[in-house]
């Protein structure tokens, strides 16, 4: 959640949330005008939409993300609550990504879903799939995003479980290194002789 400039996700209980990881001009106004409520939580500002209809969340998040794209293209959307398509509510998605302990497990219900995952480098692991080996956090996030987006464009239903039961379980903001590193007192610079 801390890698892209903007991260949008869902909690298990159906809240839609947005985290802004770098200062973006007017982000607060853009999100609150779209109906998100700002809330301070463990050193970061969360923007929340309470559980509601997928259509409403889809429209509100779409408005906010469209406006934020004017300021950054570093935006990751792994939100299941905003996946709405007229006439096709899905209780049991064809692909399910589940984040846990720094990695992701993936299950696929259909042959089309399995083929798509394998095309993106996911390998069978018993009854589930695992991501390609050797991915750092950014590349793992990219692999999931690419597969999820590809599945969505092919009409496959997808759910991304981030392993966050409620908004209060969203992890704290990471500690940022301070600008001044502690160390020993510095010696005055020696004067340079000129000729």
mmCIF file of C-alpha atoms in Angstrom:
data_model
loop_
_atom_site.group_PDB
_atom_site.id
_atom_site.type_symbol
_atom_site.label_atom_id
_atom_site.label_comp_id
_atom_site.label_asym_id
_atom_site.label_seq_id
_atom_site.Cartn_x
_atom_site.Cartn_y
_atom_site.Cartn_z
ATOM 1 C CA UNK A 1 0.000 0.000 0.000
ATOM 2 C CA UNK A 2 2.952 2.323 0.540
ATOM 3 C CA UNK A 3 4.588 1.871 -2.875
ATOM 4 C CA UNK A 4 2.463 3.869 -5.360
ATOM 5 C CA UNK A 5 1.546 7.535 -5.034
ATOM 6 C CA UNK A 6 -2.114 6.512 -4.758
ATOM 7 C CA UNK A 7 -3.428 3.153 -3.541
ATOM 8 C CA UNK A 8 -7.092 2.190 -3.595
ATOM 9 C CA UNK A 9 -8.279 -0.972 -1.911
ATOM 10 C CA UNK A 10 -11.075 -2.635 0.014
ATOM 11 C CA UNK A 11 -11.402 -4.028 3.488
ATOM 12 C CA UNK A 12 -13.020 -7.423 4.043
ATOM 13 C CA UNK A 13 -16.092 -5.711 5.528
ATOM 14 C CA UNK A 14 -16.715 -3.712 2.327
ATOM 15 C CA UNK A 15 -15.127 -0.311 2.974
ATOM 16 C CA UNK A 16 -13.394 1.307 0.015
ATOM 17 C CA UNK A 17 -10.241 3.193 0.998
ATOM 18 C CA UNK A 18 -7.672 5.436 -0.637
ATOM 19 C CA UNK A 19 -4.177 6.091 0.692
ATOM 20 C CA UNK A 20 -2.108 8.977 -0.685
ATOM 21 C CA UNK A 21 1.614 8.234 -0.245
ATOM 22 C CA UNK A 22 3.042 11.520 -1.479
ATOM 23 C CA UNK A 23 1.754 15.044 -1.371
ATOM 24 C CA UNK A 24 -0.694 15.627 -4.219
ATOM 25 C CA UNK A 25 -2.150 19.079 -4.655
ATOM 26 C CA UNK A 26 -5.885 19.132 -3.956
ATOM 27 C CA UNK A 27 -6.088 15.378 -3.177
ATOM 28 C CA UNK A 28 -8.093 16.013 -0.025
ATOM 29 C CA UNK A 29 -10.612 18.191 -1.854
ATOM 30 C CA UNK A 30 -10.851 15.829 -4.855
ATOM 31 C CA UNK A 31 -11.546 12.805 -2.661
ATOM 32 C CA UNK A 32 -13.970 14.487 -0.275
ATOM 33 C CA UNK A 33 -15.927 15.997 -3.179
ATOM 34 C CA UNK A 34 -16.292 12.445 -4.550
ATOM 35 C CA UNK A 35 -17.825 11.376 -1.220
ATOM 36 C CA UNK A 36 -14.829 9.935 0.629
ATOM 37 C CA UNK A 37 -14.503 10.762 4.332
ATOM 38 C CA UNK A 38 -11.031 11.746 5.564
ATOM 39 C CA UNK A 39 -9.880 10.003 8.742
ATOM 40 C CA UNK A 40 -6.548 10.065 10.579
ATOM 41 C CA UNK A 41 -5.298 6.565 11.349
ATOM 42 C CA UNK A 42 -1.904 5.558 12.765
ATOM 43 C CA UNK A 43 0.072 8.363 11.167
ATOM 44 C CA UNK A 44 -1.697 8.534 7.839
ATOM 45 C CA UNK A 45 -4.847 9.987 6.367
ATOM 46 C CA UNK A 46 -7.301 7.420 5.038
ATOM 47 C CA UNK A 47 -10.096 8.336 2.688
ATOM 48 C CA UNK A 48 -13.040 5.994 3.252
ATOM 49 C CA UNK A 49 -16.304 5.115 1.581
ATOM 50 C CA UNK A 50 -18.534 3.041 3.849
ATOM 51 C CA UNK A 51 -20.000 -0.202 2.505
ATOM 52 C CA UNK A 52 -22.724 0.447 -0.035
ATOM 53 C CA UNK A 53 -23.602 -0.609 -3.534
ATOM 54 C CA UNK A 54 -20.856 -1.560 -5.969
ATOM 55 C CA UNK A 55 -22.319 0.870 -8.502
ATOM 56 C CA UNK A 56 -22.107 3.804 -6.065
ATOM 57 C CA UNK A 57 -18.540 2.924 -5.003
ATOM 58 C CA UNK A 58 -17.574 2.427 -8.662
ATOM 59 C CA UNK A 59 -18.879 5.873 -9.615
ATOM 60 C CA UNK A 60 -17.411 7.730 -6.620
ATOM 61 C CA UNK A 61 -13.995 6.063 -6.861
ATOM 62 C CA UNK A 62 -13.983 6.565 -10.626
ATOM 63 C CA UNK A 63 -14.583 10.301 -10.246
ATOM 64 C CA UNK A 64 -11.822 10.612 -7.641
ATOM 65 C CA UNK A 65 -9.275 8.518 -9.557
ATOM 66 C CA UNK A 66 -9.945 10.355 -12.812
ATOM 67 C CA UNK A 67 -9.228 13.660 -11.078
ATOM 68 C CA UNK A 68 -6.098 12.306 -9.330
ATOM 69 C CA UNK A 69 -4.707 11.067 -12.662
ATOM 70 C CA UNK A 70 -4.228 14.724 -13.594
ATOM 71 C CA UNK A 71 -1.527 14.796 -10.880
ATOM 72 C CA UNK A 72 0.045 11.313 -11.041
ATOM 73 C CA UNK A 73 -0.096 8.110 -13.046
ATOM 74 C CA UNK A 74 1.430 6.116 -10.185
ATOM 75 C CA UNK A 75 -1.935 4.761 -9.064
ATOM 76 C CA UNK A 76 -2.759 1.175 -8.080
ATOM 77 C CA UNK A 77 -6.395 0.090 -7.832
ATOM 78 C CA UNK A 78 -6.922 -3.333 -6.220
ATOM 79 C CA UNK A 79 -10.371 -2.536 -4.880
ATOM 80 C CA UNK A 80 -13.027 -5.244 -5.140
ATOM 81 C CA UNK A 81 -15.859 -3.042 -3.849
ATOM 82 C CA UNK A 82 -15.775 -0.846 -6.964
ATOM 83 C CA UNK A 83 -15.926 -3.683 -9.501
ATOM 84 C CA UNK A 84 -19.373 -3.169 -10.894
ATOM 85 C CA UNK A 85 -20.789 -4.236 -14.198
ATOM 86 C CA UNK A 86 -24.484 -3.834 -15.050
ATOM 87 C CA UNK A 87 -26.410 -7.068 -14.617
ATOM 88 C CA UNK A 88 -23.498 -9.209 -13.465
ATOM 89 C CA UNK A 89 -23.095 -9.322 -9.703
ATOM 90 C CA UNK A 90 -20.615 -12.065 -8.816
ATOM 91 C CA UNK A 91 -20.604 -13.849 -5.471
ATOM 92 C CA UNK A 92 -17.860 -16.331 -6.370
ATOM 93 C CA UNK A 93 -15.180 -14.718 -8.566
ATOM 94 C CA UNK A 94 -13.284 -16.669 -11.203
ATOM 95 C CA UNK A 95 -9.940 -15.401 -9.853
ATOM 96 C CA UNK A 96 -9.185 -14.532 -6.242
ATOM 97 C CA UNK A 97 -5.908 -12.924 -5.120
ATOM 98 C CA UNK A 98 -5.181 -13.104 -1.398
ATOM 99 C CA UNK A 99 -2.333 -11.039 0.095
ATOM 100 C CA UNK A 100 -0.743 -12.407 3.262
ATOM 101 C CA UNK A 101 2.700 -11.985 4.857
ATOM 102 C CA UNK A 102 4.327 -10.181 1.929
ATOM 103 C CA UNK A 103 3.201 -12.565 -0.797
ATOM 104 C CA UNK A 104 0.022 -13.497 -2.627
ATOM 105 C CA UNK A 105 -1.857 -16.749 -3.177
ATOM 106 C CA UNK A 106 -4.175 -17.009 -6.147
ATOM 107 C CA UNK A 107 -7.061 -19.340 -6.884
ATOM 108 C CA UNK A 108 -8.739 -19.785 -10.244
ATOM 109 C CA UNK A 109 -12.162 -21.379 -10.797
ATOM 110 C CA UNK A 110 -12.241 -21.666 -14.585
ATOM 111 C CA UNK A 111 -9.967 -22.816 -17.404
ATOM 112 C CA UNK A 112 -9.925 -19.258 -18.819
ATOM 113 C CA UNK A 113 -8.815 -17.900 -15.435
ATOM 114 C CA UNK A 114 -6.050 -20.519 -15.127
ATOM 115 C CA UNK A 115 -4.796 -19.781 -18.658
ATOM 116 C CA UNK A 116 -4.710 -16.047 -17.973
ATOM 117 C CA UNK A 117 -2.736 -16.509 -14.731
ATOM 118 C CA UNK A 118 -0.220 -18.771 -16.453
ATOM 119 C CA UNK A 119 0.179 -16.214 -19.248
ATOM 120 C CA UNK A 120 1.196 -13.710 -16.536
ATOM 121 C CA UNK A 121 3.817 -16.066 -15.071
ATOM 122 C CA UNK A 122 1.808 -17.425 -12.133
ATOM 123 C CA UNK A 123 2.579 -21.106 -11.565
ATOM 124 C CA UNK A 124 0.341 -23.867 -10.218
ATOM 125 C CA UNK A 125 0.965 -24.666 -6.560
ATOM 126 C CA UNK A 126 -1.381 -27.506 -5.656
ATOM 127 C CA UNK A 127 -4.918 -26.155 -5.872
ATOM 128 C CA UNK A 128 -3.754 -22.546 -6.135
ATOM 129 C CA UNK A 129 -1.227 -20.403 -8.012
ATOM 130 C CA UNK A 130 1.808 -18.502 -6.823
ATOM 131 C CA UNK A 131 3.453 -15.456 -8.379
ATOM 132 C CA UNK A 132 6.712 -15.675 -10.309
ATOM 133 C CA UNK A 133 9.766 -16.179 -8.092
ATOM 134 C CA UNK A 134 12.126 -13.378 -7.119
ATOM 135 C CA UNK A 135 9.733 -10.435 -7.245
ATOM 136 C CA UNK A 136 10.303 -7.519 -4.888
ATOM 137 C CA UNK A 137 7.226 -5.775 -3.440
ATOM 138 C CA UNK A 138 6.838 -3.321 -6.337
ATOM 139 C CA UNK A 139 7.092 -6.041 -8.994
ATOM 140 C CA UNK A 140 4.735 -8.351 -7.061
ATOM 141 C CA UNK A 141 2.187 -5.558 -6.908
ATOM 142 C CA UNK A 142 2.725 -4.962 -10.637
ATOM 143 C CA UNK A 143 2.208 -8.661 -11.466
ATOM 144 C CA UNK A 144 -1.076 -8.778 -9.539
ATOM 145 C CA UNK A 145 -2.261 -5.493 -11.050
ATOM 146 C CA UNK A 146 -1.434 -6.616 -14.599
ATOM 147 C CA UNK A 147 -3.211 -9.970 -14.200
ATOM 148 C CA UNK A 148 -6.223 -8.391 -12.456
ATOM 149 C CA UNK A 149 -6.593 -5.724 -15.148
ATOM 150 C CA UNK A 150 -6.162 -8.269 -17.954
ATOM 151 C CA UNK A 151 -8.821 -10.513 -16.382
ATOM 152 C CA UNK A 152 -11.217 -7.578 -16.019
ATOM 153 C CA UNK A 153 -10.795 -6.638 -19.712
ATOM 154 C CA UNK A 154 -11.685 -10.232 -20.677
ATOM 155 C CA UNK A 155 -14.831 -10.206 -18.545
ATOM 156 C CA UNK A 156 -13.451 -12.539 -15.873
ATOM 157 C CA UNK A 157 -14.610 -11.771 -12.350
ATOM 158 C CA UNK A 158 -11.812 -11.006 -9.885
ATOM 159 C CA UNK A 159 -11.542 -10.267 -6.196
ATOM 160 C CA UNK A 160 -8.414 -9.013 -4.456
ATOM 161 C CA UNK A 161 -8.375 -9.712 -0.726
ATOM 162 C CA UNK A 162 -5.800 -7.514 0.972
ATOM 163 C CA UNK A 163 -6.163 -9.310 4.308
ATOM 164 C CA UNK A 164 -7.541 -6.207 6.033
ATOM 165 C CA UNK A 165 -10.747 -7.038 7.951
ATOM 166 C CA UNK A 166 -11.818 -3.448 8.796
ATOM 167 C CA UNK A 167 -10.429 0.094 8.326
ATOM 168 C CA UNK A 168 -8.988 -0.027 11.851
ATOM 169 C CA UNK A 169 -6.742 -2.923 10.688
ATOM 170 C CA UNK A 170 -5.040 -0.879 7.954
ATOM 171 C CA UNK A 171 -1.323 -0.832 8.825
ATOM 172 C CA UNK A 172 0.309 2.337 10.137
ATOM 173 C CA UNK A 173 2.244 4.668 7.900
ATOM 174 C CA UNK A 174 5.844 3.535 7.457
ATOM 175 C CA UNK A 175 8.525 5.405 9.312
ATOM 176 C CA UNK A 176 10.358 7.698 6.974
ATOM 177 C CA UNK A 177 14.105 8.149 7.505
ATOM 178 C CA UNK A 178 14.898 11.556 8.899
ATOM 179 C CA UNK A 179 16.838 14.022 6.797
ATOM 180 C CA UNK A 180 19.599 14.491 9.351
ATOM 181 C CA UNK A 181 21.344 11.273 10.292
ATOM 182 C CA UNK A 182 22.667 11.176 13.831
ATOM 183 C CA UNK A 183 26.412 10.963 14.052
ATOM 184 C CA UNK A 184 29.489 12.374 15.670
ATOM 185 C CA UNK A 185 30.001 16.113 15.772
ATOM 186 C CA UNK A 186 31.636 17.339 12.617
ATOM 187 C CA UNK A 187 35.051 18.895 12.585
ATOM 188 C CA UNK A 188 35.358 22.318 11.044
ATOM 189 C CA UNK A 189 36.469 22.113 7.449
ATOM 190 C CA UNK A 190 40.134 22.787 6.928
ATOM 191 C CA UNK A 191 40.852 26.023 5.135
ATOM 192 C CA UNK A 192 42.089 25.540 1.695
ATOM 193 C CA UNK A 193 45.301 27.309 0.782
ATOM 194 C CA UNK A 194 45.317 29.364 -2.328
ATOM 195 C CA UNK A 195 48.444 30.219 -4.257
#
